[in-house]
Short mmCIF file of C-alpha atoms in Angstrom, two decimals:
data_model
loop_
_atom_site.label_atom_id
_atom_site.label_comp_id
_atom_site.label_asym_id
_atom_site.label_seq_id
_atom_site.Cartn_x
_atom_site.Cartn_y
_atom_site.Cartn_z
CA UNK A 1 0.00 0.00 0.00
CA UNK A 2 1.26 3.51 -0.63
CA UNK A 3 1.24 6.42 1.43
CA UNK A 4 -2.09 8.05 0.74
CA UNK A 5 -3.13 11.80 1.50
CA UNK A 6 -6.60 12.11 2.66
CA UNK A 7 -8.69 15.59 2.54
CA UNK A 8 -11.68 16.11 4.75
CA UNK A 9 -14.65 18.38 3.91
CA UNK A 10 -13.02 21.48 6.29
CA UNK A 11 -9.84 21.48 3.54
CA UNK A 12 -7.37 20.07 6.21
CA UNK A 13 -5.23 16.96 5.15
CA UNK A 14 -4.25 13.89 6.47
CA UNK A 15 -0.88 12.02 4.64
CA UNK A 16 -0.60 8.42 6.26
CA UNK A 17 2.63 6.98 6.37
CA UNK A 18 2.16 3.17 6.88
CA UNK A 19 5.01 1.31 9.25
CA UNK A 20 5.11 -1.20 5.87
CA UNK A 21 6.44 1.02 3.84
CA UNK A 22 9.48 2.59 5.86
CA UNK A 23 12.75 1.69 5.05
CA UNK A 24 14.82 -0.85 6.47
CA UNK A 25 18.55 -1.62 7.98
CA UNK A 26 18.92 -4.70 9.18
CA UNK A 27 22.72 -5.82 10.36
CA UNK A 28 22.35 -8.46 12.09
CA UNK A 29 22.27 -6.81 15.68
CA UNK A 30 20.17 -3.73 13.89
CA UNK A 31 17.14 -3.76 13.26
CA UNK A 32 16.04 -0.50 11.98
CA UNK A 33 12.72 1.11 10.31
CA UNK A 34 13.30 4.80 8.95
CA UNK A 35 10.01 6.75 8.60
CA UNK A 36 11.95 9.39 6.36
CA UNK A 37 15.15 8.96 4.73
CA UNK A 38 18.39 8.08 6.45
CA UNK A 39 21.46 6.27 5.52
CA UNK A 40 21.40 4.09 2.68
CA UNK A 41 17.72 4.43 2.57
CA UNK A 42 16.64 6.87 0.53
CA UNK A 43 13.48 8.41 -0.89
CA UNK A 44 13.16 11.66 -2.38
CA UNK A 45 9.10 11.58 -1.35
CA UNK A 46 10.50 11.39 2.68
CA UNK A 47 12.90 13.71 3.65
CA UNK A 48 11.34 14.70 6.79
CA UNK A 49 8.08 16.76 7.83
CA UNK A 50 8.59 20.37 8.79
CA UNK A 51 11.50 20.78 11.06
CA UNK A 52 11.51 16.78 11.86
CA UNK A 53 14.11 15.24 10.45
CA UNK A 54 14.30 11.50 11.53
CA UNK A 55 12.01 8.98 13.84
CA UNK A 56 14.29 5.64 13.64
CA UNK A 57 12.91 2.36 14.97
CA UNK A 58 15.35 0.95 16.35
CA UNK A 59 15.85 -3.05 18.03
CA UNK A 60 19.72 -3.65 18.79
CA UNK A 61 20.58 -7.34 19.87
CA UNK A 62 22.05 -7.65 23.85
CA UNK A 63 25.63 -6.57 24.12
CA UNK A 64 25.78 -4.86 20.77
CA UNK A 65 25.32 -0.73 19.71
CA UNK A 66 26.72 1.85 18.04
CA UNK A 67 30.24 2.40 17.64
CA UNK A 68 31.72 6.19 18.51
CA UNK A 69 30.70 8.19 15.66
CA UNK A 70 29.83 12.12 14.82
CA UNK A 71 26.88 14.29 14.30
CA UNK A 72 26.68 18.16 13.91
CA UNK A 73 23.64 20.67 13.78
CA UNK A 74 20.73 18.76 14.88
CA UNK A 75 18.53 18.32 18.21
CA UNK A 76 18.37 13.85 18.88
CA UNK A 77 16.07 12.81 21.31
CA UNK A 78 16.29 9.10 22.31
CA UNK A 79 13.02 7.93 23.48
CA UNK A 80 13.05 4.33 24.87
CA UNK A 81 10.09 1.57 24.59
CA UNK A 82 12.03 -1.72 25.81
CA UNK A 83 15.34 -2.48 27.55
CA UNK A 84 18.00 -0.32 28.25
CA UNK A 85 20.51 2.17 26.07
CA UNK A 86 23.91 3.19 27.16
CA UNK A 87 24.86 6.73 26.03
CA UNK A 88 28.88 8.14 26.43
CA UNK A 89 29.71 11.39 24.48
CA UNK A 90 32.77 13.80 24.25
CA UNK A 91 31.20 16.22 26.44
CA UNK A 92 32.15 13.44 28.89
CA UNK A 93 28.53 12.39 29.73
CA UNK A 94 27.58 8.70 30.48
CA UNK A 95 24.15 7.63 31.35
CA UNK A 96 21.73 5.02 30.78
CA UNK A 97 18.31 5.66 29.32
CA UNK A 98 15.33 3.25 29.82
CA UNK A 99 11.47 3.22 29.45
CA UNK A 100 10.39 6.38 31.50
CA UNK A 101 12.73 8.65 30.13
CA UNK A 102 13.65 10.86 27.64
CA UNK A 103 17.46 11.77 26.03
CA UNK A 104 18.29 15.24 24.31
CA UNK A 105 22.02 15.56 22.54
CA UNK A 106 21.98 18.82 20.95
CA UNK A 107 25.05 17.91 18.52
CA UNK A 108 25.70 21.91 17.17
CA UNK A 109 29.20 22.44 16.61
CA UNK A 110 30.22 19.00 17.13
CA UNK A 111 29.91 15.86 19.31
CA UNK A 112 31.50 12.71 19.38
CA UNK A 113 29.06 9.46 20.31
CA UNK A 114 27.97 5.77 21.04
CA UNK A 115 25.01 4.21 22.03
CA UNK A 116 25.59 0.74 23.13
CA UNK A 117 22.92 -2.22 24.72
CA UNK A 118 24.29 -2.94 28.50
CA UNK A 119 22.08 -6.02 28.56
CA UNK A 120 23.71 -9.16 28.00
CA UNK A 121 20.53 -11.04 27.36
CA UNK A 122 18.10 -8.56 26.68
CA UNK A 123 17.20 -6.58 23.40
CA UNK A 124 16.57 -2.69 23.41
CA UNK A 125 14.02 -1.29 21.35
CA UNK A 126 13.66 2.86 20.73
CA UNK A 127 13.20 5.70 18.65
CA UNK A 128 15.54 7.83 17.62
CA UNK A 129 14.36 11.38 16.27
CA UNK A 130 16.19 14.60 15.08
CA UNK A 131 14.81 17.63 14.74
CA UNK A 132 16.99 20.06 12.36
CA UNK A 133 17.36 23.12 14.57
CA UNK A 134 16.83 26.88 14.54
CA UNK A 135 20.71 28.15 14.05
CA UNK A 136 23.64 26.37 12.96
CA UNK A 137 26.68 26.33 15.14
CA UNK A 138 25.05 26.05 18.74
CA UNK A 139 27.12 25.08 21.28
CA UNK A 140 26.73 20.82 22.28
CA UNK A 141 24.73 20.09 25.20
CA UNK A 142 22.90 17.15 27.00
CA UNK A 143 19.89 16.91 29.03
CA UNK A 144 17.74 13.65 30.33
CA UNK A 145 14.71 13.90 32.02
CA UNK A 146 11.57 11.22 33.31
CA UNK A 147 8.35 11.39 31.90
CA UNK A 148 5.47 12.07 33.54
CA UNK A 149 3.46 8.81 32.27
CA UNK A 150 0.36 9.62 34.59
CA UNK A 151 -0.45 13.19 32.94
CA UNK A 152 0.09 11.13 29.52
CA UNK A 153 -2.13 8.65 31.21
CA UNK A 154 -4.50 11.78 32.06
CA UNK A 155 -4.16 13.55 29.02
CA UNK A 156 -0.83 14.52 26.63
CA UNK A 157 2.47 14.79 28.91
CA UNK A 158 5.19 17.46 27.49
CA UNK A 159 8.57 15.86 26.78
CA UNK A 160 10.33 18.83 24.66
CA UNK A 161 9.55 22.11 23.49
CA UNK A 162 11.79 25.08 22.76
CA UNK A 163 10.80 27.30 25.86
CA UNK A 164 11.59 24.12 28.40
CA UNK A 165 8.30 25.15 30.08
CA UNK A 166 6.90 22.99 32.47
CA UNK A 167 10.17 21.30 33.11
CA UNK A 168 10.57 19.89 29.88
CA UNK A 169 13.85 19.43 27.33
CA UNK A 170 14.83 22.56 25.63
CA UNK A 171 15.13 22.19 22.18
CA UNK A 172 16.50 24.91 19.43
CA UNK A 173 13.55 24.61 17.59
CA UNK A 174 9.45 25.93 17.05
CA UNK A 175 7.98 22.14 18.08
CA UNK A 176 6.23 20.75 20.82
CA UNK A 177 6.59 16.96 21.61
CA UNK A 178 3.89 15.14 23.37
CA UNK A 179 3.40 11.62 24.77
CA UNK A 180 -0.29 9.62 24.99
CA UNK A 181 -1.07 6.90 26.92
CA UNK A 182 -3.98 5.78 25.30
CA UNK A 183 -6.66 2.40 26.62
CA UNK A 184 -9.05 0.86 24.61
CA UNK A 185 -11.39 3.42 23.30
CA UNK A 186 -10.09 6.42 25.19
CA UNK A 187 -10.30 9.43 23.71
CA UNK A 188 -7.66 12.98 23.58
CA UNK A 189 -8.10 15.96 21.53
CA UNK A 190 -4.91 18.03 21.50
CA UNK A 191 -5.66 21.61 20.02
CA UNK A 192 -3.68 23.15 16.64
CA UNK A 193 -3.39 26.72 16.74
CA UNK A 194 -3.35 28.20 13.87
CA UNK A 195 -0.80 27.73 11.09
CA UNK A 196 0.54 24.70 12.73
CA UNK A 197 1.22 21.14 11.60
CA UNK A 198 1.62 18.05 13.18
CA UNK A 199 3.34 14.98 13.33
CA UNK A 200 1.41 11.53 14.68
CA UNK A 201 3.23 8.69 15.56
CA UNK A 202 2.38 5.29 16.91
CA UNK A 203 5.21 4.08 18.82
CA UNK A 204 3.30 0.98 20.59
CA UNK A 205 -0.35 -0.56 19.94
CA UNK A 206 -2.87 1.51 17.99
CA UNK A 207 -5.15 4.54 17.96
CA UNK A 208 -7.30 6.21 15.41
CA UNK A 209 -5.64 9.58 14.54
CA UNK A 210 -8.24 11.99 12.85
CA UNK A 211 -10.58 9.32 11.92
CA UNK A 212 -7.95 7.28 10.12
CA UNK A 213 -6.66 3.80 11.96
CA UNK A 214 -2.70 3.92 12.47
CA UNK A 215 -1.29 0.73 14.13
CA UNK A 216 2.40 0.25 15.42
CA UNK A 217 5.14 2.25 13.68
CA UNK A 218 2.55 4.14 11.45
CA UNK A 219 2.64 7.60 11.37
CA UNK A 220 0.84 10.87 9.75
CA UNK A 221 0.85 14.26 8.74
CA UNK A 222 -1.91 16.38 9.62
CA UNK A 223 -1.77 19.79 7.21
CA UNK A 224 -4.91 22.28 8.20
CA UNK A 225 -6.31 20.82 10.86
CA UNK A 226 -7.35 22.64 13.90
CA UNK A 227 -7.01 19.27 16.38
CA UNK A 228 -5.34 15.96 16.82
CA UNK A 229 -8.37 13.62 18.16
CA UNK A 230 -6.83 10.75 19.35
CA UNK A 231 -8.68 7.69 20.48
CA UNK A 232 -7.50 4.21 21.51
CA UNK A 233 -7.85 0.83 19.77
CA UNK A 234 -6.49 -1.07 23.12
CA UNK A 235 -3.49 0.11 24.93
CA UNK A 236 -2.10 2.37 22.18
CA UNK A 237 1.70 5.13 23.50
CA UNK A 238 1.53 7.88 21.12
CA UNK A 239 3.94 10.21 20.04
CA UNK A 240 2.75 13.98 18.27
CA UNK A 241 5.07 16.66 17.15
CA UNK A 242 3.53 19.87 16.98
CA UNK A 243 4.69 21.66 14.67
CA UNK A 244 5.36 25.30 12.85
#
């Protein structure tokens, strides 16, 4: 099935982005599904949405990661579903992300990396996301931070946004991330002002998005729409950028 854009009667758009049709690196200890394009995978049609960049879906095998490597000029957030992820960096941070939490590496003028699995029996599953920021040149930085889970349970928990309000990361960049912790047949509505866009993805189980079904991985652009109306089709952990 192709991605498919779908107009409603009030002119705003929905462009659904099936998990099927991502691309795919798979090395043996990766296993990796790239909404937009990234690496060898590349598509001309997904290069990103707005200021988003990147969501990777990434499963690395117990024991194994990613070797030190370099990024420049872009706000990564790790966000992890499963397992653990061990983070060093030339800044000289070392830390350990697991579910709960979110990561923030603002790479700017430079920073050296890995991200390795500390498990020796257990897999790690998580999304990686970069968000191309406002300036070039910013000075690196790190942040990591829980997530409320009960105000997603509630409602839509905050996990980035470029003011840092409410405790959140500070990214260099015009988008709001939020977090849902949908049950069966639950319903959100997260107000659009107007002029923005968003971003919907489904990081575990499933949820109707606007009125169309996404399932796990899935994702959607919403152009022109004044809300994102979530509502649950069984335990459903959703992910939407807001965006400018």
């Amino acid at each position: 099935m192709s991605t498919a854009t779908r107009p409603s009667p009030s002119g705003a758009t929905t462009r659904v982005r099936k998990a099927g049709e991502r691309g795919r690196t798979n090395w043996g200890w990766l296993d990796s599904r790239h909404t937009f394009s990234f690496g060898d995978y590349h598509d001309p049609r997904q290069m990103g949405f707005r200021a988003l960049r990147v969501i990777n879906d990434d499963r690395v095998k117990a024991g194994a990661g990613f070797g030190t490597h370099g990024h420049s000029d872009m706000e990564i957030l790790s966000y992890v579903l499963e397992g653990a992820l061990e983070h060093k960096d030339s800044m000289g941070t070392g830390s350990v992300i697991r579910p709960g939490e979110i990561q923030m590496m603002r790479a700017g003028t430079g920073v050296m990396h890995s991200e390795y699995n500390p498990s020796k029996t257990d897999g790690v599953h998580f999304l990686q996301i970069w968000i191309v920021p406002d300036a070039r040149g910013l000075a690196p930085a790190y942040a990591q931070h829980p997530v409320d889970r009960e105000a997603a349970r509630r409602g839509f928990a905050l996990l980035a946004s470029r003011d840092g309000r409410e405790g959140t990361l500070r990214i260099h960049q015009d988008v709001d991330l939020w977090l849902a912790l949908l049950a069966d047949g639950e319903k959100r509505t997260l107000p659009l002002a107007p002029g923005r866009q968003a971003w919907v993805h489904v990081a575990r189980g499933a949820a109707d998005v606007n009125g169309e079904r996404l399932d796990e991985g899935d994702g959607a652009a919403l152009s022109g729409a004044s809300e994102v109306a979530l509502a649950g089709r069984g335990p459903g952990e959703v992910l939407v950028f807001d965006l400018a």
